[in-house]
Short mmCIF file of C-alpha atoms in Angstrom, two decimals:
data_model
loop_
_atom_site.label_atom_id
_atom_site.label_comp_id
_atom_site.label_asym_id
_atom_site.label_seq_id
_atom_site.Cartn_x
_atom_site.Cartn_y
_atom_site.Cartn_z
CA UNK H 1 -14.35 0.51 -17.10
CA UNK H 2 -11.43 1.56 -18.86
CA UNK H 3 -10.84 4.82 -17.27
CA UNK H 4 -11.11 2.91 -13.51
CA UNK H 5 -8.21 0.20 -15.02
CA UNK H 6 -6.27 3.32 -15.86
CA UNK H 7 -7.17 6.28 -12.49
CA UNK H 8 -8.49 6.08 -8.83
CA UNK H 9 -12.02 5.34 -8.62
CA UNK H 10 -12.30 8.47 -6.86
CA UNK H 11 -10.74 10.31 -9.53
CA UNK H 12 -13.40 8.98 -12.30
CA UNK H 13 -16.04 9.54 -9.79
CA UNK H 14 -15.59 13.13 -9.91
CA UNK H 15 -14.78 13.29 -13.99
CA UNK H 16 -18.67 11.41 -14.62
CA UNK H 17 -19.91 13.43 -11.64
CA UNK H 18 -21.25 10.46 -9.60
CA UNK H 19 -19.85 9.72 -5.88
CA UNK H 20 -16.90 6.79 -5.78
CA UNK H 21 -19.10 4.80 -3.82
CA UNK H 22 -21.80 4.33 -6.33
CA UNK H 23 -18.95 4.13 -8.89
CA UNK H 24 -17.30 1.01 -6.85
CA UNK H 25 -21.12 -0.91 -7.29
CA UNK H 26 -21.01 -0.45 -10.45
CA UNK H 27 -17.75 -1.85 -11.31
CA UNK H 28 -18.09 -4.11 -9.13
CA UNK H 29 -21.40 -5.16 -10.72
CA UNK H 30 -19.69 -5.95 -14.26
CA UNK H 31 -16.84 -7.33 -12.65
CA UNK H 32 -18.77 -9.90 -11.35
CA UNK H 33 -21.39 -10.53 -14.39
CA UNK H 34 -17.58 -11.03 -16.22
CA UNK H 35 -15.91 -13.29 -13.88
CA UNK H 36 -19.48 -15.22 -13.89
CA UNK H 37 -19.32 -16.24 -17.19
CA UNK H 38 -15.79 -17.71 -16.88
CA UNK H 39 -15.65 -21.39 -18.49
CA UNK H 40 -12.73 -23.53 -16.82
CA UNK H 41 -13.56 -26.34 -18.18
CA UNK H 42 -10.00 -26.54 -20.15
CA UNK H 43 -8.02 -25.48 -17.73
CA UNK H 44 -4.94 -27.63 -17.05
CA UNK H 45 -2.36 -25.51 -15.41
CA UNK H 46 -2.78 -23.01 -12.68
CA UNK H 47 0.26 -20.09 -11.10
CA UNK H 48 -0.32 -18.62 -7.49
CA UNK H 49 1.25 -16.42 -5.79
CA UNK H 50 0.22 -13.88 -2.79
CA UNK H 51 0.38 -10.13 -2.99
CA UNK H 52 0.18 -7.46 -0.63
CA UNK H 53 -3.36 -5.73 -0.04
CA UNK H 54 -2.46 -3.39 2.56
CA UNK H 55 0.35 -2.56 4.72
CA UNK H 56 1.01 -5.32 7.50
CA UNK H 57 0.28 -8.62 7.14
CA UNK H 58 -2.51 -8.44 5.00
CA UNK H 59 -2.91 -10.29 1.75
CA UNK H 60 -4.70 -11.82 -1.02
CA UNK H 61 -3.86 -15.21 -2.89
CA UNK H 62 -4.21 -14.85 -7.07
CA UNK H 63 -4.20 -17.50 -9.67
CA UNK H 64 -3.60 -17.48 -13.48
CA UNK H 65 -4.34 -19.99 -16.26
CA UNK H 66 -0.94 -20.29 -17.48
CA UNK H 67 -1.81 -21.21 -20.73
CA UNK H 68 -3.96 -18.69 -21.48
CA UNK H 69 -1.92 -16.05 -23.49
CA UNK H 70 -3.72 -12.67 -22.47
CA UNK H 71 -5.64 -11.36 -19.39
CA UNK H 72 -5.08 -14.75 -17.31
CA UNK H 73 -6.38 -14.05 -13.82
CA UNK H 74 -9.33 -16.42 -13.28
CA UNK H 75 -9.29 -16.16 -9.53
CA UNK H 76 -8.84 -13.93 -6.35
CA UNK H 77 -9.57 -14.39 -3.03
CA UNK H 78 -8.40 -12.63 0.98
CA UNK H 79 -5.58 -14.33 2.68
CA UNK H 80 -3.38 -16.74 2.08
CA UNK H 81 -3.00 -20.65 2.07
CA UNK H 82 -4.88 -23.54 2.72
CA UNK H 83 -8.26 -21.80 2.55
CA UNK H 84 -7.23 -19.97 -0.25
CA UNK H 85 -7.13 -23.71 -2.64
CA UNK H 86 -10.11 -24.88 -1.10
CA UNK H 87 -12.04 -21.73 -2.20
CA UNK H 88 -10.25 -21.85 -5.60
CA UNK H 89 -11.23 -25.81 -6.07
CA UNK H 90 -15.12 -24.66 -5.15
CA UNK H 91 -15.22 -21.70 -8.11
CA UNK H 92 -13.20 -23.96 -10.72
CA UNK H 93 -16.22 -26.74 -9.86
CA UNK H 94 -18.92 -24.13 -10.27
CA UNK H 95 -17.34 -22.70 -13.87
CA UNK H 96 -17.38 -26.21 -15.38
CA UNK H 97 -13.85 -27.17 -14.84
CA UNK H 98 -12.41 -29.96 -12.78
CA UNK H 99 -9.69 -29.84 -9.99
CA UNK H 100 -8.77 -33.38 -11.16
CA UNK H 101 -7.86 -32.04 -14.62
CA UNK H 102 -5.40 -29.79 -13.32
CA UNK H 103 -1.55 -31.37 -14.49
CA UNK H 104 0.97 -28.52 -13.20
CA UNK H 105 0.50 -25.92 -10.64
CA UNK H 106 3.46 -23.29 -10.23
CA UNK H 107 4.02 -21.49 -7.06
CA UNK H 108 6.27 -20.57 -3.99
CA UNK H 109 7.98 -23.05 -1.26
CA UNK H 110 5.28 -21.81 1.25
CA UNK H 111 4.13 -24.91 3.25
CA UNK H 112 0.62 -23.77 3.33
CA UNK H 113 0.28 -23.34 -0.21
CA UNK H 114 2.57 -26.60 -0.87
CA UNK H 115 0.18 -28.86 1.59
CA UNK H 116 -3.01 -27.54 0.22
CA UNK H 117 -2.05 -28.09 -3.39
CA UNK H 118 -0.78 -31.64 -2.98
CA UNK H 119 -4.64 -31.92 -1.08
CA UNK H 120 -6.79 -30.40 -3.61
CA UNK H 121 -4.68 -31.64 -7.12
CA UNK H 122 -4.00 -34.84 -6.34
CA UNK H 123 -2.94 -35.34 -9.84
CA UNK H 124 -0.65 -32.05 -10.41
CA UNK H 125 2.53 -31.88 -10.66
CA UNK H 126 4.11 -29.03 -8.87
CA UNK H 127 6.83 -26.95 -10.02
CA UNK H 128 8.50 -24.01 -7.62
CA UNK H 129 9.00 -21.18 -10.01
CA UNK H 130 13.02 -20.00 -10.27
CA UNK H 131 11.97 -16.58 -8.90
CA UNK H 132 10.96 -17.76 -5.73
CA UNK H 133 14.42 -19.64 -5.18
CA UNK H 134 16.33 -16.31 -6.06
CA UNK H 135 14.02 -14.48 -3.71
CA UNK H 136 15.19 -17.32 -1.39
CA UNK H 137 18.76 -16.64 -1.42
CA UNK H 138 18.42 -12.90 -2.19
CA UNK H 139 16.58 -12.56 1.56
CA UNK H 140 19.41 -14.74 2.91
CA UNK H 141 22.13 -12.67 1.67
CA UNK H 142 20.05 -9.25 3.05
CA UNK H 143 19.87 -11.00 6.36
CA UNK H 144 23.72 -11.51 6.92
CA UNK H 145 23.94 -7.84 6.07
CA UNK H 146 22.06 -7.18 8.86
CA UNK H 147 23.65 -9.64 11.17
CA UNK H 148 27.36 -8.55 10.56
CA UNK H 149 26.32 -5.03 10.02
CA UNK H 150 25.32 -5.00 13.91
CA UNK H 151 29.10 -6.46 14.44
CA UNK H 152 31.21 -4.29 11.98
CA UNK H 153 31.06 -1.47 9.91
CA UNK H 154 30.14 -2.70 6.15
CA UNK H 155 31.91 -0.59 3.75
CA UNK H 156 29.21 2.02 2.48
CA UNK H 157 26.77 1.18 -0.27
CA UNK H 158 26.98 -2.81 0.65
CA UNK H 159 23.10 -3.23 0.55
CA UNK H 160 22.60 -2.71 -3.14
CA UNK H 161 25.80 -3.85 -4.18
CA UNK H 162 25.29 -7.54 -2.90
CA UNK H 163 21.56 -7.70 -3.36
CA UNK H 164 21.76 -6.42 -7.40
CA UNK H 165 22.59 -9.24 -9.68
CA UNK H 166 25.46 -9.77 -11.75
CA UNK H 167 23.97 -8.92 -14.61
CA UNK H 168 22.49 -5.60 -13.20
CA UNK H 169 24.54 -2.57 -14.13
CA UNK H 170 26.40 -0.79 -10.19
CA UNK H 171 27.40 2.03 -9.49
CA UNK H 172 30.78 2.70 -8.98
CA UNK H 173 30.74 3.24 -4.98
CA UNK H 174 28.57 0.33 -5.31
CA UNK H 175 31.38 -1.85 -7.08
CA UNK H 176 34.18 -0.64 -4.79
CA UNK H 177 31.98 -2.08 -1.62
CA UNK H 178 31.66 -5.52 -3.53
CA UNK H 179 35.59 -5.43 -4.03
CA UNK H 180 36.24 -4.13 -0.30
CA UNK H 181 33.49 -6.87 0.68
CA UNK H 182 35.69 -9.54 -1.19
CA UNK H 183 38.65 -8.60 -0.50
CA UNK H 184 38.26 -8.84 3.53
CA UNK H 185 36.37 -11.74 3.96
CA UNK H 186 33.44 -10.36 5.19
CA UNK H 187 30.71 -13.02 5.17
CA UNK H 188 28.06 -10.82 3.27
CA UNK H 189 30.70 -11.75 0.65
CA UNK H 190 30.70 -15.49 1.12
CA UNK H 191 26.56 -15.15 1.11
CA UNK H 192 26.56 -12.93 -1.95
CA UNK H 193 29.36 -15.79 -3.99
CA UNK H 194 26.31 -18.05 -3.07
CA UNK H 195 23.38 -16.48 -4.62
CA UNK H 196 25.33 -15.83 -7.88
CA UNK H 197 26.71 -19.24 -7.98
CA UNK H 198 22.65 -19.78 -8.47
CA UNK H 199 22.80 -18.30 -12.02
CA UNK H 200 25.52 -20.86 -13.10
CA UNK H 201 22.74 -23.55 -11.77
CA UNK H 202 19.80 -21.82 -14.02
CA UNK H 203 21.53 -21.60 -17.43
CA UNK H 204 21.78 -25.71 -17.41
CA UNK H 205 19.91 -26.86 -20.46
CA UNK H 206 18.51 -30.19 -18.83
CA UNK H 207 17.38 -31.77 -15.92
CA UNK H 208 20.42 -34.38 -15.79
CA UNK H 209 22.55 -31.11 -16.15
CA UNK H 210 20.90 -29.46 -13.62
CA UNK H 211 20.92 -32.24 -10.86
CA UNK H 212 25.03 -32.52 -11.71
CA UNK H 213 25.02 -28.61 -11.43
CA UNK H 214 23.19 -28.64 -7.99
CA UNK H 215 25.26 -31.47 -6.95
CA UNK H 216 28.34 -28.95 -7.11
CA UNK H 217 26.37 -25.60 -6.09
CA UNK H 218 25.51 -27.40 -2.60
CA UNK H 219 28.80 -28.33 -2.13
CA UNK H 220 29.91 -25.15 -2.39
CA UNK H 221 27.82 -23.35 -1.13
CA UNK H 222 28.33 -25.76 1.97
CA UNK H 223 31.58 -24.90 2.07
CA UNK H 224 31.61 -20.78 1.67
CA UNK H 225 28.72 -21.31 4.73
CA UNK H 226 30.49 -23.22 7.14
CA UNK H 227 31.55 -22.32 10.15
CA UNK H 228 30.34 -19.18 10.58
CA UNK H 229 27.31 -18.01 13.05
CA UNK H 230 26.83 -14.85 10.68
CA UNK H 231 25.95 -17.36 7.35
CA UNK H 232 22.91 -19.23 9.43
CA UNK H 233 20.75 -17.53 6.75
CA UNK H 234 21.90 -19.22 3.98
CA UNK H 235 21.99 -22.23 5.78
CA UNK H 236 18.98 -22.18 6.15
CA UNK H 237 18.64 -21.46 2.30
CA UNK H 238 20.32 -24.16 0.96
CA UNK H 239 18.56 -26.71 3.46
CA UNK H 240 14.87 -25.00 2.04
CA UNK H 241 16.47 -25.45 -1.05
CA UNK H 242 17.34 -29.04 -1.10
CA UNK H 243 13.76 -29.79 1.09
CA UNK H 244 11.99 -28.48 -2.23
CA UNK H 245 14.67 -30.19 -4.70
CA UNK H 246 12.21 -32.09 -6.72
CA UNK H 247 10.41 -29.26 -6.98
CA UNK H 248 12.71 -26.99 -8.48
CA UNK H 249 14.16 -29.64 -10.97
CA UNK H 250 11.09 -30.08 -12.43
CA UNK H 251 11.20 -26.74 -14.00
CA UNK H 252 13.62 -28.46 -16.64
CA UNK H 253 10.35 -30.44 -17.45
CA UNK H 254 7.74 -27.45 -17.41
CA UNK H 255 6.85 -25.22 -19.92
CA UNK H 256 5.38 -22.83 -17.67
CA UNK H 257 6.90 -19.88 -14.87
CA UNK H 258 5.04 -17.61 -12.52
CA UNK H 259 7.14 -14.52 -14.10
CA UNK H 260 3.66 -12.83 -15.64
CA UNK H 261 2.37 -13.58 -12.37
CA UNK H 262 5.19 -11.27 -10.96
CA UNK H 263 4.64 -8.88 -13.66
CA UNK H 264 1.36 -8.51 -12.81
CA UNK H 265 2.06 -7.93 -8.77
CA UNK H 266 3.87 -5.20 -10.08
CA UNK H 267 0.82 -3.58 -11.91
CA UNK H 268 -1.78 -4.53 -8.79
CA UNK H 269 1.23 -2.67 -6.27
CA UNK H 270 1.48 0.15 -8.63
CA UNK H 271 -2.82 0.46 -8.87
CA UNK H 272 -2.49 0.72 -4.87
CA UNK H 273 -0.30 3.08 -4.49
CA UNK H 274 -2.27 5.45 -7.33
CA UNK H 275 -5.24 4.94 -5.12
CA UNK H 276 -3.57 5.56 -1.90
CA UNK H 277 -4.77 2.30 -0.69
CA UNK H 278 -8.69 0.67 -0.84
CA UNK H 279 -11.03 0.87 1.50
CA UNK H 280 -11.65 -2.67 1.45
CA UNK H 281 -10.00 -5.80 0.38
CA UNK H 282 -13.22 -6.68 -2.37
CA UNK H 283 -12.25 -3.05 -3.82
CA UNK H 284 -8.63 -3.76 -4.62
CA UNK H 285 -9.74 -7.61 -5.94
CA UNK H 286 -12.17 -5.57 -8.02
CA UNK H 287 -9.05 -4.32 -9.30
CA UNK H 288 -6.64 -6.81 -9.72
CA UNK H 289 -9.44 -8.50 -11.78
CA UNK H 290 -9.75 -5.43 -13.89
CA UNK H 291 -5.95 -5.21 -14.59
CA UNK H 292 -5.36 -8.86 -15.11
CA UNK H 293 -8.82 -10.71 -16.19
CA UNK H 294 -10.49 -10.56 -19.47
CA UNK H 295 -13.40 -8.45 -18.21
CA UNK H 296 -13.24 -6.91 -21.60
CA UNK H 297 -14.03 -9.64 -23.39
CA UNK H 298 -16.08 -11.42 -21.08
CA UNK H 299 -18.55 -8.42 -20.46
CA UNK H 300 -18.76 -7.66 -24.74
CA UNK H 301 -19.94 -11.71 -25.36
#
C-alpha cells in the first residue's frame, strides 16, 4: 500500500510481478474495508473543494474533517455540486454521523456547492475560504490581460508580473513590466492595484475591522474599475465579492481554512501526472484516498 501512495500502480505491478489490473482490486479492496470502518459520528466541520480528474471538464468533489489533525479525507465522489452533498449526507448517515451536527462547512463561491450546502446543513454555518477570493481576483486580473493584450502590446513579461503577489520574489524584466504597466495607465495595472489592495483587507485582526476595511477596498476598487470596458472582469469580481460578503467575513469568526485542502490538490495533481493519468475516475479516488485518508490506520485496527 505504501509503495502504490508513493509510484504508478503500473510501476509496483511489475516490481511484485503481478499485472496492474489485479494490483488496482486489490488496493482497491483495502481501500474500501478502510473507508468502511470510518466513524463520523463527531464530525462537526466539513472543507470541499473540486479537483481535476482528467483533462476537460472532468472532476471529482473531496471533503475533509477539518478538525481532524492528520489524514482528513473522509469522502470522494465524481463530479461536482449538488449531487455531490447529497451523496456526501447519505455516507456521513451510514458511518454514524449526522448531517444536522455539522456547524461550519468551508468551501468556494460556486452556486452549486453554495445551494446544496445551505439544503443539506441546515444548521452550518458557511464560511468561503480566503483562497478562493484571491483566486477570484487573481482570474480577473489574468482576464484584462487578455482583453487589452488583444488591443495593445503589453510590455513583455506582464503575465507573471501582475499575477505573482507582492510578497512573491520577480524577476527583474518582470519588475520593469509592473513599473512600465504603472506608469502608462494600462488597465492590467488598475486590475492588478485591486487584487493587492486584497492583502491590506486580510491582515485585519477582526471582523468589525474587516467590514471597515472592505468598506474602503470596494470603494476603491470601484473607483480604479470605472469606466473602462477592459476592467468588466473585476467588476464582475467585486460584485461576486460583495454577493458572498457574509460569507467571507465570517472567516474572522472561524477557526478553520480549506488551505490543507489545497495542499492536498497539489499532492492528488502531482499523483496524476506520475501516473500519466487513470484509467478510470474510481482509480484516481482510490488514490486521493490513499494520499489523504487514514487508510493506514484504519486498515491496522
Amino acid at each position: 500500500m505504501s509503495l502504490v501512495r508513493e509510484m504508478p500502480v503500473n510501476a509496483v505491478a511489475r516490481h511484485v510481478e503481478v499485472t496492474d489490473k489485479r494490483l488496482w482490486r486489490i488496493v482497491r479492496h483495502y481501500v474500501s474495508k478502510a473507508i468502511a470502518a470510518l466513524d463520523l459520528k463527531s464530525l462537526r466541520a466539513i472543507g470541499l473543494d473540486e479537483t481535476a480528474s482528467k483533462r476537460g471538464h472532468n472532476y471529482i468533489t473531496v471533503f475533509i474533517d477539518l478538525n481532524r489533525s492528520d489524514k482528513p479525507m473522509i469522502f470522494a465522489t465524481p463530479g461536482k455540486g449538488k449531487d455531490c452533498l447529497t451523496k456526501f449526507c447519505t455516507f456521513i448517515e451510514a458511518h454514524e454521523g449526522c448531517p444536522e451536527n455539522i456547524v461550519e462547512v468551508v468551501c468556494d463561491m460556486s452556486p452549486a456547492f453554495l445551494s446544496a450546502v445551505e439544503q443539506e446543513f441546515k444548521f452550518a454555518s458557511v464560511t468561503v475560504d480566503w483562497f478562493h477570493v484571491v483566486q477570484l481576483f487573481t482570474k480577473a486580473v489574468d482576464d484584462v490581460r487578455k482583453l487589452e493584450a488583444r488591443q495593445t502590446k503589453l510590455p513583455d513579461h506582464t503575465r507573471w508580473a501582475v499575477l505573482k503577489g507582492a510578497e512573491k520574489e520577480r524577476t527583474q524584466h518582470q519588475e520593469n513590466a509592473l513599473l512600465e504597466l504603472v506608469e502608462q495607465g494600462f488597465a492590467t495595472a488598475k486590475a492588478y492595484r485591486v487584487k493587492e489592495l486584497l492583502r491590506w483587507v486580510r491582515r485585519a485582526e477582526s471582523k468589525q475591522a474587516a467590514k471597515w476595511r472592505i468598506t474602503h477596498f470596494l470603494k476603491h476598487a470601484a473607483e480604479y474599475a470605472a469606466d473602462c470596458p477592459l476592467l468588466e472582469p473585476v467588476r464582475s469580481a467585486l460584485a461576486s465579492f460583495e454577493r458572498h460578503l457574509p460569507r467571507i467575513l465570517h472567516r474572522w469568526h472561524s477557526l478553520h481554512t480549506n488551505a490543507r485542502l489545497e495542499g492536498y490538490n497539489g499532492l492528488f495533481q502531482a499523483a496524476r501526472a506520475r501516473a500519466r493519468g487513470y484509467r478510470n475516475v474510481e482509480n484516481f479516488i482510490t488514490m486521493v484516498y490513499l494520499i489523504a485518508a487514514p487508510i493506514q490506520v484504519l486498515v491496522t485496527s
